[in-house]
Amino acid sequence: MFSMTYSKPAISVIIPTTCEAVRKPLMLRAIDSVLTQTQVDVDLIVVVNGNRVSEEFYEWLEAHPQIRVSRLEKGSLPFAQRHGRSLVEKEYFTLLDDDDELLDFALEKRADLMLRDRQVDVVVSNGYITYDGIQYERHVESFDDAREDPFAALLRRNWLVSCGALFRTSGVPIDCFDGETKFHEWTLLAVRIMLLGRQIAFLDDPTFRKHEETEGSLSKSHEYRESTLGFLKDLQGLDLPLSAKRELRSKIGRTCHAKAVYLRNQGRFWDAWAYHLKSLNSLENWKFLTFSRKLFVSMPKR
């Protein structure tokens, strides 16, 4: 009698971590969310990086029978992500920050889309963002605009987060991860994947919980905010579709306006004027003209 055997999707999960003692509870939560995934063959890769390592915790990780551990002297999240990608041996891979977690059936749901359509190279899913462990919101309300025009939608709101995608290993090469970009690296990764012409599918089901309240988060830093305008200007040098170029120009204007507001509140009025004028870079952004009056009123009288 003929019988068919079912092969579970084989997925490498990469978790970069500094392996500090203070992060151990978060890391254990992330690990548990991976190892309890069902209907998939999981290869968990933990990339320990930097010089703040808790040796006791590191030894625990090394002794765990279901974890592959790699250690790097260089303390760098993007470098650790690229290194983790170099260790992938499975057909699919995903990444997970050490303070985030996968929801039940997350990997199974993502892999199912790829199994049903072999042309798909990336599955991007929805999820929950939590603040202070209490307030939850969905990462995106809908992927409809991303399905229609992923480039332009990405520039309105980044739909690719560190814990929210599954990649086909053959379709997303290691060079998509430069190992250097410290801020906005997931937006850049999405751009690189699309410029390669890879097919992206969007899954509305929530498959992750991303915790934004973690102390020391790079995305909350002043350096991160200051990097945004330079990053957007760098994107202008890429061969983007026309709709994406329009959206990028508009976003640069909005970013300049936000910078002008910040500088005005800091009392740096001439600098605020410079960014205010830069914000008027498109017809859509002429709405910021009304800010001129606020700047005039705020400036000290001689």
Coordinates of C-alpha atoms in Angstrom, one line a residue:
M1 CA 0.0 0.0 0.0
F2 CA 1.4 3.4 -1.0
S3 CA 1.9 5.9 1.8
M4 CA 3.0 9.5 1.9
T5 CA 5.4 11.0 4.4
Y6 CA 5.0 14.5 5.6
S7 CA 8.2 16.5 6.0
K8 CA 7.9 19.4 8.4
P9 CA 9.2 22.8 7.2
A10 CA 12.8 23.2 8.4
I11 CA 13.4 26.7 9.9
S12 CA 16.5 28.3 11.4
V13 CA 15.6 30.9 14.1
I14 CA 18.4 33.4 14.8
I15 CA 18.4 35.2 18.2
P16 CA 21.2 37.8 18.6
T17 CA 21.9 38.7 22.2
T18 CA 24.5 40.3 24.5
C19 CA 23.8 37.5 27.0
E20 CA 23.8 39.8 29.9
A21 CA 22.4 38.5 33.2
V22 CA 19.8 41.3 33.3
R23 CA 18.4 40.1 29.9
K24 CA 18.2 36.4 31.0
P25 CA 14.4 36.4 31.8
L26 CA 13.6 38.1 28.5
M27 CA 15.9 35.7 26.6
L28 CA 14.3 32.6 28.3
R29 CA 10.9 33.9 27.2
A30 CA 12.1 34.3 23.6
I31 CA 13.7 30.8 23.6
D32 CA 10.6 29.2 25.0
S33 CA 8.5 30.8 22.4
V34 CA 10.7 29.2 19.7
L35 CA 11.1 25.8 21.1
T36 CA 7.4 25.3 21.7
Q37 CA 6.5 25.9 18.0
T38 CA 4.6 23.0 16.5
Q39 CA 4.6 21.4 13.1
V40 CA 8.0 22.7 12.2
D41 CA 11.6 21.5 12.4
V42 CA 13.3 24.3 14.4
D43 CA 17.1 25.0 14.4
L44 CA 17.6 27.6 17.1
I45 CA 20.8 29.7 16.6
V46 CA 21.8 32.0 19.4
V47 CA 24.5 34.6 18.5
V48 CA 26.2 35.9 21.6
N49 CA 28.1 39.1 20.9
G50 CA 30.1 41.7 22.9
N51 CA 31.9 41.8 26.2
R52 CA 29.0 42.1 28.6
V53 CA 28.3 38.3 28.6
S54 CA 27.2 36.5 31.8
E55 CA 29.4 33.5 31.6
E56 CA 27.0 31.5 33.7
F57 CA 24.1 32.2 31.3
Y58 CA 26.4 31.5 28.3
E59 CA 27.4 28.1 29.7
W60 CA 23.7 27.3 30.2
L61 CA 23.0 28.2 26.6
E62 CA 25.9 26.1 25.4
A63 CA 24.7 23.1 27.4
H64 CA 21.2 23.3 26.0
P65 CA 20.6 20.3 23.6
Q66 CA 18.2 22.3 21.4
I67 CA 20.4 25.4 20.9
R68 CA 23.3 26.1 18.6
V69 CA 25.5 28.9 20.1
S70 CA 28.0 31.1 18.3
R71 CA 30.1 33.7 20.1
L72 CA 31.5 36.9 18.7
E73 CA 33.9 39.4 20.4
K74 CA 32.4 42.3 18.5
G75 CA 29.3 43.8 20.1
S76 CA 27.1 44.7 17.2
L77 CA 23.5 43.7 16.6
P78 CA 23.7 44.0 12.7
F79 CA 27.0 42.1 12.7
A80 CA 25.4 39.4 14.8
Q81 CA 22.4 39.2 12.5
R82 CA 24.6 38.8 9.5
H83 CA 26.7 36.2 11.2
G84 CA 23.6 34.3 12.2
R85 CA 22.4 34.3 8.6
S86 CA 25.8 32.8 7.6
L87 CA 25.0 29.8 9.9
V88 CA 21.6 29.0 8.4
E89 CA 21.4 25.4 7.0
K90 CA 17.6 25.1 6.8
E91 CA 15.3 25.9 3.9
Y92 CA 13.8 28.9 5.8
F93 CA 15.0 31.3 8.4
T94 CA 13.7 34.0 10.7
L95 CA 15.2 36.4 13.3
L96 CA 14.0 37.2 16.8
D97 CA 15.3 39.9 19.2
D98 CA 16.0 38.5 22.6
D99 CA 13.3 40.6 24.2
D100 CA 10.5 39.6 21.8
E101 CA 8.5 36.4 21.4
L102 CA 6.7 34.3 18.8
L103 CA 3.0 33.5 19.3
D104 CA 1.7 29.9 19.1
F105 CA 1.8 28.4 15.6
A106 CA 3.7 31.5 14.3
L107 CA 6.2 29.5 12.2
E108 CA 3.7 27.0 11.0
K109 CA 1.4 29.8 9.7
R110 CA 4.2 31.6 8.0
A111 CA 5.6 28.5 6.4
D112 CA 2.2 27.4 5.2
L113 CA 2.1 30.3 2.8
M114 CA 5.4 29.4 1.3
L115 CA 4.5 25.7 1.0
R116 CA 1.3 26.7 -0.9
D117 CA 3.2 29.1 -3.2
R118 CA 6.8 28.2 -4.1
Q119 CA 7.3 31.6 -5.7
V120 CA 7.1 33.4 -2.4
D121 CA 10.5 34.3 -0.9
V122 CA 9.3 36.3 2.1
V123 CA 6.2 36.1 4.4
V124 CA 5.6 39.2 6.4
S125 CA 3.1 38.8 9.2
N126 CA 1.2 41.0 11.5
G127 CA 1.7 41.0 15.3
Y128 CA 1.3 42.9 18.5
I129 CA 3.4 45.8 19.9
T130 CA 3.3 46.0 23.6
Y131 CA 4.2 49.0 25.8
D132 CA 5.1 48.5 29.4
G133 CA 3.8 45.0 29.1
I134 CA 0.2 46.2 29.3
Q135 CA -0.9 48.3 26.3
Y136 CA -1.2 46.3 23.1
E137 CA -1.7 47.4 19.6
R138 CA -1.5 45.7 16.2
H139 CA 1.7 46.4 14.3
V140 CA -0.4 47.4 11.2
E141 CA -4.1 47.9 10.8
S142 CA -4.1 46.3 7.4
F143 CA -1.6 45.1 4.8
D144 CA -3.9 46.1 1.9
D145 CA -1.7 49.1 0.9
A146 CA 1.5 46.9 1.2
R147 CA -0.1 44.3 -1.1
E148 CA -0.9 47.1 -3.6
D149 CA 2.4 49.0 -3.5
P150 CA 4.9 47.5 -1.0
F151 CA 7.6 50.2 -1.8
A152 CA 5.4 53.2 -1.1
A153 CA 3.7 51.5 1.9
L154 CA 7.1 50.8 3.4
L155 CA 8.0 54.5 3.4
R156 CA 4.7 55.4 5.0
R157 CA 5.1 52.8 7.8
N158 CA 7.7 50.1 8.0
W159 CA 5.9 46.8 7.6
L160 CA 9.0 44.6 8.2
V161 CA 10.0 44.2 11.8
S162 CA 12.7 42.0 13.3
C163 CA 10.4 39.3 14.6
G164 CA 7.7 39.4 11.9
A165 CA 9.0 37.6 8.8
L166 CA 10.0 34.2 7.4
F167 CA 12.6 34.1 4.6
R168 CA 13.3 31.5 2.0
T169 CA 17.0 30.9 2.4
S170 CA 17.7 30.5 -1.3
G171 CA 15.8 33.8 -2.0
V172 CA 17.3 36.1 0.6
P173 CA 21.1 35.9 0.4
I174 CA 23.5 36.9 3.2
D175 CA 24.5 40.1 1.4
C176 CA 21.0 41.5 2.1
F177 CA 22.4 41.9 5.6
D178 CA 25.4 44.3 5.5
G179 CA 26.4 43.7 9.1
E180 CA 26.9 47.5 9.6
T181 CA 23.6 49.4 9.4
K182 CA 22.7 50.2 13.0
F183 CA 19.5 52.1 12.6
H184 CA 16.5 51.5 10.2
E185 CA 18.2 48.2 9.2
W186 CA 14.8 46.5 8.7
T187 CA 13.5 49.1 6.3
L188 CA 16.8 48.8 4.4
L189 CA 16.5 45.0 4.3
A190 CA 13.0 45.3 2.9
V191 CA 14.2 47.7 0.2
R192 CA 17.1 45.4 -0.8
I193 CA 14.8 42.4 -1.0
M194 CA 12.3 44.2 -3.2
L195 CA 15.1 45.6 -5.4
L196 CA 16.1 41.9 -6.0
G197 CA 12.6 41.3 -7.3
R198 CA 11.7 38.8 -4.6
Q199 CA 8.1 38.0 -4.1
I200 CA 6.6 39.0 -0.7
A201 CA 3.4 37.6 0.8
F202 CA 1.6 39.4 3.6
L203 CA -0.1 37.4 6.4
D204 CA -2.8 39.3 8.4
D205 CA -2.7 36.8 11.3
P206 CA -0.6 38.1 14.4
T207 CA 2.4 35.8 14.9
F208 CA 4.6 37.8 17.3
R209 CA 4.7 40.1 20.3
K210 CA 7.3 42.8 20.2
H211 CA 8.1 44.5 23.5
E212 CA 8.9 48.2 23.1
E213 CA 9.4 49.0 26.8
T214 CA 12.8 47.4 27.1
E215 CA 15.3 49.7 28.7
G216 CA 18.1 50.7 26.4
S217 CA 16.2 50.1 23.2
L218 CA 18.1 51.6 20.3
S219 CA 14.8 52.7 18.6
K220 CA 14.2 55.1 21.6
S221 CA 17.6 56.7 21.5
H222 CA 18.4 60.3 20.5
E223 CA 21.0 58.8 18.1
Y224 CA 18.2 56.8 16.3
R225 CA 16.0 59.8 15.8
E226 CA 19.0 61.9 14.5
S227 CA 19.9 59.2 12.0
T228 CA 16.5 59.2 10.2
L229 CA 17.0 62.1 7.8
G230 CA 20.4 60.8 6.6
F231 CA 19.0 57.4 6.1
L232 CA 16.1 58.7 4.0
K233 CA 18.5 60.8 1.8
D234 CA 20.7 57.7 1.2
L235 CA 17.6 55.9 -0.1
Q236 CA 17.2 58.6 -2.7
G237 CA 20.3 57.2 -4.4
L238 CA 18.7 53.8 -5.0
D239 CA 16.7 52.9 -8.1
L240 CA 13.3 53.0 -6.6
P241 CA 9.9 53.0 -8.4
L242 CA 8.4 56.3 -9.2
S243 CA 5.7 56.0 -6.5
A244 CA 8.3 55.2 -3.9
K245 CA 10.4 58.2 -4.9
R246 CA 7.3 60.4 -4.4
E247 CA 6.6 58.9 -1.0
L248 CA 10.2 59.2 0.0
R249 CA 10.3 62.9 -0.9
S250 CA 7.2 63.5 1.1
K251 CA 8.6 61.6 4.1
I252 CA 11.8 63.6 4.0
G253 CA 9.6 66.7 4.2
R254 CA 7.7 65.3 7.1
T255 CA 10.9 64.4 8.9
C256 CA 12.3 67.9 8.3
H257 CA 9.1 69.4 9.7
A258 CA 9.4 67.2 12.9
K259 CA 13.0 68.3 13.2
A260 CA 11.9 72.0 12.9
V261 CA 9.3 71.6 15.6
Y262 CA 11.9 70.0 17.9
L263 CA 14.5 72.8 17.3
R264 CA 11.9 75.5 17.9
N265 CA 11.0 73.9 21.2
Q266 CA 14.7 73.9 22.0
G267 CA 14.9 77.6 21.3
R268 CA 17.2 77.1 18.2
F269 CA 15.1 79.2 16.0
W270 CA 17.4 79.8 13.0
D271 CA 18.1 76.1 12.8
A272 CA 14.4 75.5 13.0
W273 CA 13.9 77.9 10.0
A274 CA 16.4 75.9 8.0
Y275 CA 14.6 72.7 8.5
H276 CA 11.2 74.3 8.0
L277 CA 12.2 75.5 4.6
K278 CA 13.5 72.0 3.7
S279 CA 10.1 70.6 4.8
L280 CA 8.3 72.4 2.0
N281 CA 9.8 70.1 -0.6
S282 CA 6.5 68.9 -2.2
L283 CA 3.0 70.1 -2.8
E284 CA 1.7 67.7 -0.2
N285 CA 4.0 69.2 2.4
W286 CA 2.9 72.8 1.8
K287 CA 0.5 72.2 4.7
F288 CA 3.6 73.0 6.9
L289 CA 3.5 76.6 5.7
T290 CA 1.3 77.4 8.7
F291 CA 4.3 76.6 10.9
S292 CA 6.0 79.8 9.6
R293 CA 3.7 81.9 11.8
K294 CA 4.5 79.8 14.9
L295 CA 8.2 80.4 14.2
F296 CA 7.7 84.1 13.8
V297 CA 5.8 84.4 17.1
S298 CA 8.3 82.2 19.0
M299 CA 11.4 84.2 18.0
P300 CA 12.8 86.5 20.6
K301 CA 12.1 90.2 20.1
R302 CA 15.1 92.5 19.6

